[in-house]
Short mmCIF file of C-alpha atoms and ligand atoms in Angstrom, two decimals:
data_model
loop_
_atom_site.label_atom_id
_atom_site.label_comp_id
_atom_site.label_asym_id
_atom_site.label_seq_id
_atom_site.Cartn_x
_atom_site.Cartn_y
_atom_site.Cartn_z
CA MET A 1 28.03 19.90 -14.96
CA MET A 2 25.51 17.26 -15.99
CA LYS A 3 25.11 16.06 -12.41
CA LYS A 4 21.63 15.50 -11.02
CA THR A 5 20.09 13.74 -8.03
CA ALA A 6 16.60 12.31 -7.72
CA ILE A 7 14.65 10.51 -5.03
CA ALA A 8 11.84 8.03 -5.69
CA PRO A 9 9.61 6.01 -3.35
CA ALA A 10 9.04 2.28 -3.21
CA ASN A 11 5.38 1.42 -3.74
CA ILE A 12 3.08 -1.31 -2.47
CA ALA A 13 0.85 -2.88 -5.11
CA LEU A 14 -2.78 -3.00 -3.95
CA ILE A 15 -3.85 -4.53 -7.27
CA LYS A 16 -0.85 -6.51 -8.49
CA TYR A 17 1.11 -6.63 -11.72
CA TRP A 18 1.79 -10.33 -12.21
CA GLY A 19 2.27 -11.60 -15.76
CA LYS A 20 3.58 -9.76 -18.83
CA ARG A 21 2.28 -9.70 -22.36
CA ASP A 22 5.64 -8.42 -23.61
CA ALA A 23 8.69 -9.18 -21.50
CA SER A 24 11.14 -7.00 -23.41
CA LEU A 25 8.93 -3.90 -23.06
CA ASN A 26 7.51 -4.78 -19.61
CA LEU A 27 3.96 -4.57 -20.90
CA PRO A 28 1.60 -6.05 -18.30
CA LEU A 29 -1.36 -8.38 -18.77
CA ASN A 30 -3.50 -6.27 -16.43
CA SER A 31 -3.84 -2.80 -14.96
CA SER A 32 -2.49 -2.40 -11.42
CA PHE A 33 -2.78 0.06 -8.56
CA SER A 34 -0.37 1.12 -5.82
CA MET A 35 0.43 3.47 -2.99
CA ASN A 36 3.83 5.13 -2.66
CA LEU A 37 5.61 4.57 0.64
CA SER A 38 6.86 7.60 2.56
CA GLU A 39 9.76 5.94 4.43
CA LEU A 40 11.17 3.58 1.81
CA SER A 41 12.99 5.26 -1.04
CA THR A 42 16.02 5.33 -3.30
CA THR A 43 18.21 8.40 -3.87
CA THR A 44 20.39 8.39 -6.98
CA THR A 45 23.05 10.83 -8.16
CA ILE A 46 24.28 10.59 -11.72
CA GLN A 47 26.92 12.43 -13.67
CA PHE A 48 27.63 11.94 -17.35
CA ARG A 49 31.24 12.36 -18.44
CA GLN A 50 33.98 11.00 -20.61
CA LEU A 51 34.56 7.64 -18.96
CA LYS A 52 35.52 4.27 -20.43
CA LYS A 53 32.48 2.60 -18.94
CA ASP A 54 29.58 3.28 -16.60
CA GLU A 55 30.57 3.21 -12.90
CA ILE A 56 27.69 2.03 -10.76
CA SER A 57 27.63 1.92 -6.98
CA LEU A 58 24.59 0.61 -5.11
CA ASP A 59 24.44 1.06 -1.34
CA GLY A 60 28.18 1.59 -1.11
CA HIS A 61 29.26 -1.37 -3.26
CA ASP A 62 30.00 -1.88 -6.94
CA ALA A 63 26.87 -3.28 -8.55
CA THR A 64 26.80 -7.03 -9.20
CA THR A 65 27.14 -8.07 -12.86
CA GLU A 66 23.43 -8.74 -13.11
CA ASP A 67 22.34 -5.41 -11.57
CA ARG A 68 24.97 -3.61 -13.61
CA GLU A 69 23.75 -5.00 -16.92
CA ARG A 70 20.19 -4.02 -16.14
CA VAL A 71 21.20 -0.45 -15.20
CA VAL A 72 23.48 -0.08 -18.25
CA ARG A 73 20.67 -1.26 -20.54
CA HIS A 74 18.44 1.41 -19.06
CA LEU A 75 21.13 4.10 -19.39
CA ASP A 76 21.55 3.06 -23.04
CA ARG A 77 17.85 3.73 -23.64
CA ILE A 78 18.21 7.20 -22.13
CA ARG A 79 21.47 7.93 -23.99
CA LYS A 80 19.72 7.04 -27.21
CA ILE A 81 16.91 9.51 -26.54
CA ALA A 82 19.39 12.27 -25.65
CA GLY A 83 21.77 11.39 -28.48
CA THR A 84 24.88 11.12 -26.31
CA SER A 85 27.62 8.55 -25.86
CA PHE A 86 28.87 9.85 -22.51
CA ARG A 87 29.24 7.19 -19.83
CA ALA A 88 27.94 7.83 -16.33
CA ARG A 89 28.93 7.65 -12.72
CA VAL A 90 25.91 6.44 -10.73
CA VAL A 91 25.71 6.37 -6.95
CA SER A 92 22.51 5.07 -5.42
CA ARG A 93 21.33 4.63 -1.85
CA ASN A 94 18.25 3.02 -0.36
CA THR A 95 16.73 4.07 2.97
CA PHE A 96 16.37 0.33 3.61
CA PRO A 97 19.11 -2.31 3.54
CA THR A 98 19.20 -4.36 0.32
CA GLY A 99 18.26 -8.03 0.42
CA VAL A 100 15.82 -7.84 3.30
CA GLY A 101 12.70 -8.34 1.27
CA ILE A 102 11.93 -4.85 0.07
CA ALA A 103 12.08 -4.56 -3.68
CA SER A 104 14.39 -1.78 -4.77
CA SER A 105 13.73 -2.06 -8.50
CA ALA A 106 10.65 0.22 -8.47
CA SER A 107 12.23 3.07 -6.48
CA GLY A 108 15.61 2.40 -8.09
CA PHE A 109 14.54 2.65 -11.73
CA ALA A 110 12.19 5.56 -11.05
CA ALA A 111 15.01 7.57 -9.40
CA LEU A 112 17.50 6.57 -12.10
CA THR A 113 15.15 7.57 -14.92
CA LEU A 114 14.46 11.01 -13.47
CA ALA A 115 18.09 11.74 -12.48
CA ALA A 116 19.55 10.53 -15.78
CA THR A 117 17.11 12.34 -18.07
CA ARG A 118 17.56 15.60 -16.15
CA ALA A 119 21.34 15.24 -16.07
CA LEU A 120 21.24 15.05 -19.87
CA GLY A 121 19.05 18.14 -20.08
CA LEU A 122 15.91 16.28 -21.13
CA ARG A 123 12.64 17.66 -19.79
CA LEU A 124 10.17 14.78 -19.97
CA SER A 125 6.54 14.97 -18.89
CA GLU A 126 5.40 12.79 -15.99
CA LYS A 127 3.79 10.43 -18.50
CA GLN A 128 6.99 10.13 -20.55
CA LEU A 129 9.02 9.51 -17.38
CA SER A 130 6.59 6.82 -16.26
CA LEU A 131 6.73 5.11 -19.68
CA LEU A 132 10.51 5.17 -19.62
CA ALA A 133 10.81 3.97 -16.00
CA ARG A 134 8.53 1.05 -16.94
CA ARG A 135 11.16 -0.17 -19.39
CA GLY A 136 13.64 -0.51 -16.51
CA SER A 137 11.21 -2.33 -14.22
CA GLY A 138 7.45 -2.55 -14.69
CA SER A 139 6.51 -1.47 -11.18
CA ALA A 140 8.90 1.53 -11.42
CA CYS A 141 6.36 3.33 -13.63
CA ARG A 142 4.13 3.58 -10.52
CA SER A 143 6.87 5.23 -8.44
CA VAL A 144 6.93 8.31 -10.69
CA PRO A 145 3.53 9.96 -9.92
CA ASP A 146 2.39 11.03 -6.40
CA GLY A 147 0.35 9.16 -3.84
CA PHE A 148 -2.25 6.66 -5.03
CA VAL A 149 -1.35 5.53 -8.52
CA GLU A 150 -2.93 3.55 -11.34
CA TRP A 151 -0.91 1.85 -14.09
CA VAL A 152 -3.20 1.35 -17.07
CA VAL A 153 -2.62 -1.82 -19.04
CA GLY A 154 -2.86 0.12 -22.32
CA LYS A 155 -2.98 -1.15 -25.86
CA ARG A 156 0.55 -0.24 -26.96
CA ASP A 157 3.93 0.67 -25.56
CA GLU A 158 3.03 4.39 -25.62
CA ASP A 159 -0.12 4.13 -23.53
CA SER A 160 0.92 1.74 -20.75
CA TYR A 161 1.96 4.18 -18.03
CA ALA A 162 0.98 5.25 -14.53
CA PHE A 163 -0.74 8.38 -13.24
CA SER A 164 -1.83 9.72 -9.87
CA LEU A 165 -5.46 9.19 -8.91
CA HIS A 166 -5.17 10.92 -5.53
CA PRO A 167 -2.39 12.91 -3.82
CA PRO A 168 -0.66 11.45 -0.71
CA ASP A 169 -2.72 13.58 1.70
CA PHE A 170 -6.03 12.38 0.22
CA TRP A 171 -6.33 9.63 2.84
CA ASP A 172 -4.04 9.00 5.78
CA ILE A 173 -3.88 5.24 5.69
CA HIS A 174 -0.65 3.47 6.61
CA ASP A 175 1.40 0.56 5.37
CA VAL A 176 3.20 -1.00 8.32
CA VAL A 177 5.96 -2.99 6.61
CA VAL A 178 7.09 -6.09 8.50
CA LEU A 179 10.49 -7.50 7.49
CA VAL A 180 10.88 -11.16 8.35
CA SER A 181 13.85 -12.46 6.40
CA ARG A 182 17.36 -11.47 5.36
CA ARG A 183 17.53 -14.21 2.77
CA MET A 184 17.59 -13.08 -0.86
CA LYS A 185 14.67 -14.49 -2.78
CA LYS A 186 15.52 -17.38 -5.09
CA VAL A 187 13.14 -16.45 -7.88
CA THR A 188 13.13 -12.78 -8.85
CA SER A 189 9.86 -11.11 -9.81
CA THR A 190 11.13 -10.79 -13.38
CA GLU A 191 11.46 -14.59 -13.57
CA GLY A 192 8.19 -15.08 -11.72
CA HIS A 193 6.16 -13.05 -14.23
CA SER A 194 6.84 -15.62 -16.97
CA LEU A 195 5.50 -18.45 -14.78
CA ALA A 196 2.19 -16.75 -14.03
CA PRO A 197 0.32 -18.07 -17.13
CA THR A 198 1.25 -21.66 -16.19
CA SER A 199 -1.16 -21.56 -13.23
CA PRO A 200 -4.60 -23.02 -13.99
CA PHE A 201 -5.99 -20.14 -11.92
CA PHE A 202 -4.30 -17.39 -13.91
CA GLN A 203 -7.01 -16.77 -16.52
CA VAL A 204 -9.65 -16.71 -13.77
CA ARG A 205 -7.58 -14.12 -11.89
CA LEU A 206 -7.12 -12.00 -14.99
CA ARG A 207 -10.82 -11.95 -15.82
CA ASP A 208 -11.69 -10.76 -12.32
CA ILE A 209 -9.13 -7.94 -12.09
CA PRO A 210 -11.24 -5.15 -13.66
CA ARG A 211 -13.99 -5.81 -11.12
CA ARG A 212 -11.56 -5.78 -8.20
CA LEU A 213 -9.80 -2.66 -9.45
CA SER A 214 -13.01 -0.66 -9.76
CA LEU A 215 -14.17 -1.87 -6.34
CA LEU A 216 -10.85 -0.71 -4.87
CA LYS A 217 -11.02 2.70 -6.54
CA LYS A 218 -14.58 3.22 -5.36
CA ALA A 219 -13.70 2.28 -1.77
CA LEU A 220 -10.73 4.63 -1.93
CA LYS A 221 -12.82 7.51 -3.26
CA GLU A 222 -15.45 6.97 -0.56
CA LYS A 223 -12.78 6.30 2.09
CA ASP A 224 -14.56 3.08 2.98
CA PHE A 225 -11.71 1.40 4.82
CA SER A 226 -13.21 -2.03 5.49
CA THR A 227 -14.13 -2.58 1.81
CA PHE A 228 -10.76 -1.19 0.76
CA GLY A 229 -8.89 -3.52 3.13
CA ARG A 230 -10.92 -6.57 2.14
CA VAL A 231 -10.23 -6.02 -1.56
CA VAL A 232 -6.51 -5.47 -0.91
CA GLU A 233 -6.19 -8.68 1.11
CA GLU A 234 -8.27 -10.73 -1.31
CA GLU A 235 -6.10 -9.51 -4.19
CA ALA A 236 -2.84 -10.43 -2.46
CA LEU A 237 -4.02 -13.94 -1.61
CA ASN A 238 -5.31 -14.34 -5.15
CA MET A 239 -1.88 -13.49 -6.64
CA HIS A 240 -0.10 -15.79 -4.18
CA ALA A 241 -2.52 -18.60 -5.09
CA VAL A 242 -1.45 -18.13 -8.72
CA MET A 243 2.21 -18.15 -7.66
CA MET A 244 1.82 -21.32 -5.59
CA THR A 245 0.02 -23.14 -8.40
CA SER A 246 2.35 -22.21 -11.26
CA SER A 247 4.85 -24.73 -12.56
CA PRO A 248 7.32 -24.80 -11.08
CA PRO A 249 5.46 -23.48 -8.03
CA LEU A 250 6.54 -20.29 -6.31
CA LEU A 251 6.17 -20.01 -2.56
CA TYR A 252 7.51 -16.72 -1.27
CA TRP A 253 6.32 -17.06 2.31
CA GLU A 254 8.52 -17.90 5.31
CA PRO A 255 7.22 -19.32 8.60
CA VAL A 256 7.33 -15.84 10.17
CA THR A 257 5.33 -14.44 7.23
CA LEU A 258 2.44 -16.70 8.17
CA LYS A 259 2.87 -15.98 11.87
CA VAL A 260 2.49 -12.25 11.19
CA MET A 261 -0.52 -12.79 8.91
CA LEU A 262 -2.28 -14.92 11.54
CA LEU A 263 -1.59 -12.32 14.22
CA VAL A 264 -3.16 -9.61 12.03
CA PHE A 265 -6.23 -11.82 11.45
CA GLN A 266 -6.48 -12.39 15.20
CA MET A 267 -6.23 -8.68 15.99
CA ARG A 268 -8.92 -8.05 13.41
CA ASP A 269 -11.20 -10.55 15.14
CA GLU A 270 -10.61 -8.53 18.29
CA GLY A 271 -11.76 -5.35 16.56
CA LEU A 272 -8.65 -3.75 15.05
CA GLN A 273 -9.13 -2.96 11.36
CA ALA A 274 -6.01 -4.15 9.58
CA TYR A 275 -5.43 -6.10 6.38
CA VAL A 276 -2.37 -7.78 4.84
CA THR A 277 -0.80 -7.71 1.41
CA LEU A 278 2.46 -9.19 0.08
CA ASP A 279 4.46 -8.71 -3.13
CA ALA A 280 6.97 -11.25 -4.49
CA GLY A 281 8.67 -11.94 -1.17
CA PRO A 282 8.14 -12.83 2.49
CA THR A 283 7.66 -9.21 3.67
CA VAL A 284 4.20 -8.53 5.08
CA HIS A 285 2.56 -5.17 4.45
CA VAL A 286 -0.14 -4.38 7.00
CA ILE A 287 -2.61 -1.79 5.76
CA CYS A 288 -4.36 0.13 8.53
CA GLN A 289 -5.80 3.52 9.48
CA ALA A 290 -3.47 6.20 10.87
CA ASN A 291 -4.83 5.94 14.43
CA ASP A 292 -3.99 2.25 14.67
CA ALA A 293 -0.53 2.27 13.08
CA GLU A 294 1.55 2.83 16.22
CA ARG A 295 -0.21 0.22 18.32
CA LEU A 296 0.00 -2.26 15.48
CA ALA A 297 3.72 -1.61 14.86
CA ARG A 298 4.46 -2.04 18.56
CA LYS A 299 2.65 -5.36 18.65
CA LEU A 300 4.28 -6.63 15.44
CA ARG A 301 7.76 -5.84 16.79
CA THR A 302 7.19 -8.38 19.57
CA VAL A 303 6.80 -11.29 17.14
CA GLU A 304 9.82 -13.58 17.28
CA GLY A 305 11.67 -13.61 13.95
CA VAL A 306 10.55 -10.13 12.90
CA ILE A 307 13.62 -8.14 11.84
CA ALA A 308 12.16 -4.66 11.53
CA VAL A 309 8.84 -2.84 11.34
CA ILE A 310 8.59 0.35 9.27
CA ASP A 311 5.49 2.54 9.44
CA ASN A 312 4.71 4.32 6.14
CA LYS A 313 2.24 7.00 5.10
CA PRO A 314 1.21 7.56 1.48
CA GLY A 315 4.25 9.12 -0.21
CA LYS A 316 5.15 11.55 -2.98
CA GLY A 317 6.44 10.35 -6.34
CA ALA A 318 9.86 10.81 -7.93
CA ARG A 319 11.45 14.26 -7.66
CA VAL A 320 14.74 16.06 -8.16
CA VAL A 321 16.65 17.08 -5.02
CA GLU A 322 19.58 19.45 -4.58
CA GLU A 323 21.89 17.46 -2.31
CA HIS A 324 24.15 15.11 -4.28
CA LEU A 325 25.58 11.78 -3.07
CA PHE A 326 29.05 12.62 -4.51
C1 LIG B 401 4.62 -8.88 -7.19
O1 LIG B 401 8.15 -4.68 -11.44
O2 LIG B 401 9.61 -6.19 -10.03
O3 LIG B 401 5.64 -6.77 -6.84
O4 LIG B 401 8.92 -5.59 -14.52
O5 LIG B 401 10.32 -7.64 -14.28
O6 LIG B 401 10.98 -5.54 -13.09
P1 LIG B 401 9.84 -6.37 -13.63
O7 LIG B 401 8.98 -6.87 -12.37
P2 LIG B 401 8.56 -6.06 -11.07
O8 LIG B 401 7.26 -6.91 -10.61
C2 LIG B 401 6.54 -6.56 -9.46
C3 LIG B 401 5.64 -7.68 -9.07
C4 LIG B 401 4.89 -7.50 -7.77
C5 LIG B 401 3.54 -6.85 -7.98
C6 LIG B 401 3.55 -5.36 -8.26
O9 LIG B 401 4.42 -4.62 -7.80
O10 LIG B 401 2.57 -4.92 -8.91
#
């Protein structure tokens, strides 16, 4: 009874969320856009019962105090909506190892939101789920809908949510994810958001986002890959320029990050259409067309210092599944 399991994808931001106008509600300063990733996801089983406290296991271990508090805060929001005081057993697994530079907060909070609300018998619309997932982690609101997703900045809490612009099969482009470091990042994205406005470039970035977002959506609609790729790469470098020039500065790149980026630029000069983007970490996401993905992945695996290369298609959003983790 009251046990449900959900799966949700990680997503790669093509127009980035960097900077919040309200940190307690995770309200962003700009709209963002992402693609769900088919091979990187979180599965979460939750059961509400009479327990003394929430029991939370992430990838086979008890959650750290910090992770635990964040999950409990989110469960409290959901308990409040459902009007229950039951505690929960939560077991969550990622398809990727934690701490290797793939953010699990987007897939994690999207899966948790769907599993927990369903386990309590709540039937929320996709919009309501996205709004609620956003409270757990901003980018999680984009892991709820399918495929290619826009998160509108909105005016209030109730209208800052994400929706699908195109289904996963709209365009078979790939994100070849290149893991280059096992080190945990020192500055989390949550901390980083508050530094964004300290960069002298931040206001310039913010003013230009609507233009870049509409250019990206147009290129996507027309399946114009070279424009699409150029906008994606320009956007990533723009966000990292803001990061590097904030105070204190944030530099998420490792030597191998740059090595991979330079190799992609070189392959592009030689005629292969591929573009890079990076979130708040050293992992490089190489965006390419389906036909080129295998060759690219093979080449990237030969770079010294690369830990793993994972080829992703556009993925579905969060959904309930029947097989439970306990
Ligand atoms: C660089 O969603 O992880 O990946 O809302 O504090 O949980 P919180 O931050 P988070 O920020 C993601 C930042 C980013 C860009 C993006 O995904 O849009």
